């Protein structure tokens, strides 16, 4: 079965995000004041798996082994 | 005694490391990542921008097959030195604790720093207490979870800190926002060292400092004791 997964990788809560801080400043220059700005990376993947559970496990493996760095990242997997 | 210098797509300090080691009379060999890493007594992963820093600095190189051989060499007690992008590759390979994240001020920094030698490491036995070395990175902010941070000190794994001219690890002397001014860390066994500063760029008088040589000399001396 073909599965499509959307994986979101973002910094753990409380982690310093210098890029997001810079973007927050730039928004402020345009007159948009934000209490906080966070950014994340989204991966859209298509792959074959035997079942929904198997697809989730595969995506989990991808996150743990490459896509996320467990020291600084949290991730979220959504099968669509 | 032969030292391997690894090359990935995007490594660019390989020849500088080679020259610095050859100046010291070491036997060296450049090893492309698709080759077999065999018959070496130590390995250096030089700086650069392996795979364009895609995903995260060092992330792709860390998952190549040759890193499995590096892991084996590390487990045999052989010295493994990662410099700059090499340090990022070692952290992405989980060969040292923590990780090197985007600098606090998110830009590339290239300048000289003062480093204070901390604790005991086979890579610093011949070095002075304070070293003058350059850094050149955008992802050098050392981040480590609280529990591991405590263990780093308990296990004597912090090897260098960024300091001011008086040898104090002040926040002004911290170029990238690293936790506790940490510039270099080792594994528990001390034979793997990940350091952001570049010793090979301080290996000849012409370059402004020769403090980096002591790192390589210490590594060579350590290899001779194995």
Tab-separated table of C-alpha atoms in Angstrom:
chain	number	residue	atom	x	y	z
A	1	UNK	CA	0.000	0.000	0.000
A	2	UNK	CA	1.185	3.465	-0.748
A	3	UNK	CA	1.265	5.800	2.219
A	4	UNK	CA	1.841	9.492	2.401
A	5	UNK	CA	3.349	10.848	5.610
A	6	UNK	CA	3.740	14.403	6.691
A	7	UNK	CA	6.528	14.719	9.236
A	8	UNK	CA	7.034	17.931	11.170
A	9	UNK	CA	10.357	18.490	12.906
A	10	UNK	CA	10.664	21.351	15.335
A	11	UNK	CA	12.902	22.473	18.138
A	12	UNK	CA	11.943	21.254	21.592
A	13	UNK	CA	10.130	23.779	23.759
A	14	UNK	CA	12.511	26.209	25.381
A	15	UNK	CA	15.308	25.620	22.834
A	16	UNK	CA	16.882	28.784	21.525
A	17	UNK	CA	15.910	29.402	17.885
A	18	UNK	CA	18.101	32.229	16.539
A	19	UNK	CA	16.504	32.093	13.071
A	20	UNK	CA	12.995	32.413	14.444
A	21	UNK	CA	14.153	35.305	16.649
A	22	UNK	CA	15.528	37.053	13.557
A	23	UNK	CA	12.232	36.477	11.711
A	24	UNK	CA	10.320	37.834	14.715
A	25	UNK	CA	12.440	41.002	14.517
A	26	UNK	CA	11.860	41.363	10.791
A	27	UNK	CA	8.086	40.979	11.313
A	28	UNK	CA	8.314	43.705	13.922
A	29	UNK	CA	10.009	45.978	11.350
A	30	UNK	CA	6.907	45.504	9.202
A	31	UNK	CA	4.649	46.470	12.063
A	32	UNK	CA	3.671	42.934	13.120
A	33	UNK	CA	4.356	42.408	16.815
A	34	UNK	CA	4.416	38.737	17.800
A	35	UNK	CA	4.782	37.328	21.274
A	36	UNK	CA	6.614	34.393	19.799
A	37	UNK	CA	7.620	32.939	16.469
A	38	UNK	CA	8.490	29.292	15.907
A	39	UNK	CA	9.562	27.612	12.730
A	40	UNK	CA	9.544	23.979	11.711
A	41	UNK	CA	10.582	21.753	8.840
A	42	UNK	CA	7.916	19.682	7.108
A	43	UNK	CA	8.767	16.554	5.123
A	44	UNK	CA	6.202	15.037	2.798
A	45	UNK	CA	7.033	11.449	2.013
A	46	UNK	CA	5.441	8.745	-0.066
A	47	UNK	CA	6.421	5.145	0.531
A	48	UNK	CA	5.144	1.601	0.432
A	49	UNK	CA	4.220	-0.213	3.651
A	50	UNK	CA	2.217	-3.323	4.565
A	51	UNK	CA	-0.142	-1.588	6.948
A	52	UNK	CA	-0.881	1.705	8.614
A	53	UNK	CA	0.960	0.556	11.726
A	54	UNK	CA	3.944	-0.501	9.640
A	55	UNK	CA	3.940	2.892	7.879
A	56	UNK	CA	3.950	4.673	11.229
A	57	UNK	CA	6.850	2.522	12.420
A	58	UNK	CA	8.825	3.258	9.264
A	59	UNK	CA	8.245	7.012	9.614
A	60	UNK	CA	9.209	6.782	13.281
A	61	UNK	CA	12.457	5.097	12.295
A	62	UNK	CA	13.202	7.819	9.747
A	63	UNK	CA	12.757	10.490	12.425
A	64	UNK	CA	14.877	8.732	15.009
A	65	UNK	CA	17.662	7.758	12.643
A	66	UNK	CA	17.982	10.842	10.455
A	67	UNK	CA	15.302	13.487	10.150
A	68	UNK	CA	15.352	14.686	13.773
A	69	UNK	CA	18.208	15.235	16.186
A	70	UNK	CA	16.889	13.883	19.494
A	71	UNK	CA	19.033	16.334	21.471
A	72	UNK	CA	17.156	19.373	20.154
A	73	UNK	CA	14.110	18.233	18.176
A	74	UNK	CA	10.585	16.959	18.695
A	75	UNK	CA	8.729	15.416	15.775
A	76	UNK	CA	5.192	14.742	14.739
A	77	UNK	CA	4.083	12.133	12.220
A	78	UNK	CA	0.817	12.337	10.352
A	79	UNK	CA	-0.277	9.695	7.880
A	80	UNK	CA	-2.531	11.106	5.196
B	1	UNK	CA	51.596	4.688	12.902
B	2	UNK	CA	49.261	5.874	10.189
B	3	UNK	CA	46.497	8.467	10.413
B	4	UNK	CA	43.520	8.503	8.053
B	5	UNK	CA	42.068	11.841	7.002
B	6	UNK	CA	38.489	11.299	5.849
B	7	UNK	CA	37.043	13.103	2.851
B	8	UNK	CA	33.346	13.518	2.203
B	9	UNK	CA	31.699	15.450	-0.591
B	10	UNK	CA	32.185	19.011	0.659
B	11	UNK	CA	35.140	18.432	3.016
B	12	UNK	CA	37.522	21.332	2.474
B	13	UNK	CA	40.077	21.325	5.292
B	14	UNK	CA	41.426	17.878	4.381
B	15	UNK	CA	44.572	19.131	2.664
B	16	UNK	CA	45.278	21.644	5.451
B	17	UNK	CA	45.127	18.842	8.020
B	18	UNK	CA	47.308	16.683	5.767
B	19	UNK	CA	49.929	19.431	5.519
B	20	UNK	CA	49.907	20.117	9.245
B	21	UNK	CA	50.426	16.413	9.993
B	22	UNK	CA	53.096	15.995	7.338
B	23	UNK	CA	54.949	18.977	8.829
B	24	UNK	CA	55.085	16.953	12.035
B	25	UNK	CA	56.410	13.904	10.225
B	26	UNK	CA	53.260	11.819	10.649
B	27	UNK	CA	52.341	9.129	8.161
B	28	UNK	CA	48.989	10.058	6.664
B	29	UNK	CA	46.533	9.016	4.007
B	30	UNK	CA	43.496	10.767	2.581
B	31	UNK	CA	40.540	8.375	2.539
B	32	UNK	CA	37.472	9.022	0.369
B	33	UNK	CA	34.281	8.015	2.172
B	34	UNK	CA	33.505	5.238	-0.306
B	35	UNK	CA	36.854	3.572	0.361
B	36	UNK	CA	37.604	1.032	3.065
B	37	UNK	CA	38.987	2.393	6.305
B	38	UNK	CA	41.509	-0.263	7.280
B	39	UNK	CA	44.987	-0.453	8.735
B	40	UNK	CA	44.967	2.931	10.462
B	41	UNK	CA	45.951	3.805	14.008
B	42	UNK	CA	43.945	7.005	14.196
B	43	UNK	CA	41.492	9.036	12.153
B	44	UNK	CA	40.763	12.713	11.643
B	45	UNK	CA	37.513	14.070	10.227
B	46	UNK	CA	38.380	17.513	8.859
B	47	UNK	CA	36.205	20.578	8.462
B	48	UNK	CA	34.147	21.732	5.519
B	49	UNK	CA	30.524	21.631	4.492
B	50	UNK	CA	29.847	17.960	3.907
B	51	UNK	CA	26.773	17.547	1.708
B	52	UNK	CA	26.134	21.269	1.817
B	53	UNK	CA	25.091	21.060	5.475
B	54	UNK	CA	21.772	19.692	4.168
B	55	UNK	CA	19.271	18.755	6.879
B	56	UNK	CA	21.762	19.622	9.675
B	57	UNK	CA	25.508	20.201	9.624
B	58	UNK	CA	27.145	16.768	9.626
B	59	UNK	CA	23.855	14.839	9.508
B	60	UNK	CA	24.330	13.193	6.121
B	61	UNK	CA	28.021	12.327	6.504
B	62	UNK	CA	27.254	10.791	9.907
B	63	UNK	CA	25.017	8.200	8.198
B	64	UNK	CA	27.589	7.034	5.645
B	65	UNK	CA	28.996	3.518	5.809
B	66	UNK	CA	32.542	4.642	6.584
B	67	UNK	CA	31.346	6.110	9.881
B	68	UNK	CA	30.617	2.545	11.006
B	69	UNK	CA	34.354	1.861	10.596
B	70	UNK	CA	35.125	5.059	12.526
B	71	UNK	CA	32.821	3.798	15.273
B	72	UNK	CA	34.745	0.513	15.355
B	73	UNK	CA	38.080	2.327	15.562
B	74	UNK	CA	36.690	4.406	18.415
B	75	UNK	CA	35.562	1.286	20.267
B	76	UNK	CA	39.056	-0.183	19.833
B	77	UNK	CA	40.418	2.840	21.704
B	78	UNK	CA	42.082	4.441	18.672
B	79	UNK	CA	42.076	8.248	18.591
B	80	UNK	CA	39.314	9.902	16.554
B	81	UNK	CA	39.504	13.662	16.075
B	82	UNK	CA	36.693	15.691	14.509
B	83	UNK	CA	37.403	19.304	13.638
B	84	UNK	CA	34.578	21.785	12.961
B	85	UNK	CA	32.340	19.963	10.447
B	86	UNK	CA	34.138	16.833	11.660
B	87	UNK	CA	32.995	17.657	15.201
B	88	UNK	CA	29.435	18.081	13.929
B	89	UNK	CA	29.690	14.702	12.181
B	90	UNK	CA	30.872	13.075	15.438
B	91	UNK	CA	27.985	14.564	17.393
B	92	UNK	CA	25.499	13.531	14.691
B	93	UNK	CA	27.030	10.032	14.922
B	94	UNK	CA	26.426	10.090	18.701
B	95	UNK	CA	30.131	9.430	19.261
B	96	UNK	CA	30.222	12.435	21.590
B	97	UNK	CA	27.352	13.746	23.733
B	98	UNK	CA	25.338	16.828	22.834
B	99	UNK	CA	25.127	18.631	19.519
B	100	UNK	CA	26.321	21.755	17.707
B	101	UNK	CA	23.380	24.010	16.835
B	102	UNK	CA	23.029	27.276	14.937
B	103	UNK	CA	25.094	30.065	16.538
B	104	UNK	CA	23.258	32.273	19.010
B	105	UNK	CA	23.687	35.142	16.571
B	106	UNK	CA	22.806	33.203	13.430
B	107	UNK	CA	25.709	34.023	11.166
B	108	UNK	CA	28.984	32.469	10.080
B	109	UNK	CA	31.835	33.461	12.408
B	110	UNK	CA	35.458	33.333	11.304
B	111	UNK	CA	37.937	34.647	13.850
B	112	UNK	CA	40.611	33.825	16.376
B	113	UNK	CA	39.587	32.652	19.829
B	114	UNK	CA	41.384	31.877	23.053
B	115	UNK	CA	40.809	28.427	24.483
B	116	UNK	CA	41.387	27.118	27.961
B	117	UNK	CA	42.410	23.493	28.310
B	118	UNK	CA	40.094	21.686	30.756
B	119	UNK	CA	40.713	18.329	32.359
B	120	UNK	CA	42.766	15.525	30.926
B	121	UNK	CA	42.587	14.425	27.313
B	122	UNK	CA	44.998	12.392	25.158
B	123	UNK	CA	44.679	15.191	22.594
B	124	UNK	CA	46.041	17.888	24.903
B	125	UNK	CA	48.894	16.239	26.825
B	126	UNK	CA	51.463	18.400	25.005
B	127	UNK	CA	49.460	21.599	24.728
B	128	UNK	CA	49.745	24.769	26.761
B	129	UNK	CA	46.962	25.798	29.150
B	130	UNK	CA	45.736	28.536	26.816
B	131	UNK	CA	45.655	28.167	23.046
B	132	UNK	CA	45.123	30.622	20.241
B	133	UNK	CA	43.119	28.977	17.429
B	134	UNK	CA	40.667	30.134	14.763
B	135	UNK	CA	37.002	29.181	14.534
B	136	UNK	CA	35.004	29.248	11.287
B	137	UNK	CA	31.433	28.027	11.636
B	138	UNK	CA	27.750	28.861	11.656
B	139	UNK	CA	26.626	25.845	13.683
B	140	UNK	CA	28.941	25.729	16.670
B	141	UNK	CA	26.683	26.441	19.637
B	142	UNK	CA	27.151	23.472	21.904
B	143	UNK	CA	23.846	22.193	23.274
B	144	UNK	CA	23.542	19.359	25.761
B	145	UNK	CA	20.608	18.065	27.853
B	146	UNK	CA	20.848	19.003	31.575
B	147	UNK	CA	21.537	15.468	32.839
B	148	UNK	CA	24.317	14.897	30.303
B	149	UNK	CA	25.772	18.325	31.074
B	150	UNK	CA	26.304	17.287	34.685
B	151	UNK	CA	27.892	14.028	33.590
B	152	UNK	CA	30.266	15.839	31.220
B	153	UNK	CA	31.970	17.438	34.186
B	154	UNK	CA	31.722	14.397	36.435
B	155	UNK	CA	33.440	12.354	33.732
B	156	UNK	CA	35.965	15.011	32.709
B	157	UNK	CA	34.700	15.194	29.098
B	158	UNK	CA	34.965	18.962	28.586
B	159	UNK	CA	38.271	19.535	26.790
B	160	UNK	CA	38.293	23.216	25.741
B	161	UNK	CA	36.377	26.330	26.707
B	162	UNK	CA	36.264	29.725	25.020
B	163	UNK	CA	37.929	32.246	27.344
B	164	UNK	CA	38.987	35.886	27.402
B	165	UNK	CA	42.570	37.174	27.440
B	166	UNK	CA	42.753	36.461	31.158
B	167	UNK	CA	41.643	32.875	30.749
B	168	UNK	CA	38.138	33.433	32.113
B	169	UNK	CA	35.125	31.789	30.438
B	170	UNK	CA	33.027	34.972	30.294
B	171	UNK	CA	29.911	35.395	28.170
B	172	UNK	CA	31.753	38.057	26.140
B	173	UNK	CA	34.387	35.433	25.270
B	174	UNK	CA	31.702	32.991	24.119
B	175	UNK	CA	31.520	33.470	20.336
B	176	UNK	CA	28.443	31.381	19.569
B	177	UNK	CA	26.376	30.931	22.733
B	178	UNK	CA	27.765	27.483	23.556
B	179	UNK	CA	26.624	25.980	26.837
B	180	UNK	CA	29.140	26.974	29.506
B	181	UNK	CA	31.569	28.253	26.801
B	182	UNK	CA	32.286	24.666	25.720
B	183	UNK	CA	34.350	24.465	22.510
B	184	UNK	CA	35.363	20.793	22.565
B	185	UNK	CA	34.034	17.593	24.154
B	186	UNK	CA	35.162	14.008	24.247
B	187	UNK	CA	33.478	10.655	24.677
B	188	UNK	CA	33.528	8.893	28.009
B	189	UNK	CA	36.723	6.991	27.129
B	190	UNK	CA	38.455	10.239	25.979
B	191	UNK	CA	39.749	8.818	22.684
B	192	UNK	CA	37.131	10.651	20.591
B	193	UNK	CA	37.393	14.430	20.507
B	194	UNK	CA	34.975	16.814	18.795
B	195	UNK	CA	36.328	20.353	18.602
B	196	UNK	CA	34.940	23.382	16.775
B	197	UNK	CA	38.231	25.385	16.548
B	198	UNK	CA	40.698	24.557	13.776
B	199	UNK	CA	44.147	23.377	14.968
B	200	UNK	CA	45.360	22.947	11.369
B	201	UNK	CA	44.796	26.661	10.768
B	202	UNK	CA	47.246	27.386	13.578
B	203	UNK	CA	50.028	25.033	12.529
B	204	UNK	CA	52.637	27.375	11.013
B	205	UNK	CA	54.119	30.697	12.083
B	206	UNK	CA	52.913	32.246	8.861
B	207	UNK	CA	49.321	31.529	9.918
B	208	UNK	CA	49.717	33.526	13.120
B	209	UNK	CA	49.881	30.704	15.658
B	210	UNK	CA	51.384	27.231	15.993
B	211	UNK	CA	49.257	26.264	18.999
B	212	UNK	CA	47.308	23.746	16.927
B	213	UNK	CA	50.341	21.506	16.439
B	214	UNK	CA	50.218	20.396	20.063
B	215	UNK	CA	46.827	18.766	19.448
B	216	UNK	CA	48.191	16.674	16.585
B	217	UNK	CA	51.441	15.943	18.439
B	218	UNK	CA	49.480	14.794	21.486
B	219	UNK	CA	47.372	12.552	19.250
B	220	UNK	CA	50.493	11.035	17.659
B	221	UNK	CA	52.076	10.483	21.065
B	222	UNK	CA	48.893	8.801	22.284
B	223	UNK	CA	48.905	6.509	19.226
B	224	UNK	CA	52.463	5.473	20.073
B	225	UNK	CA	51.363	4.322	23.525
B	226	UNK	CA	48.636	2.024	22.172
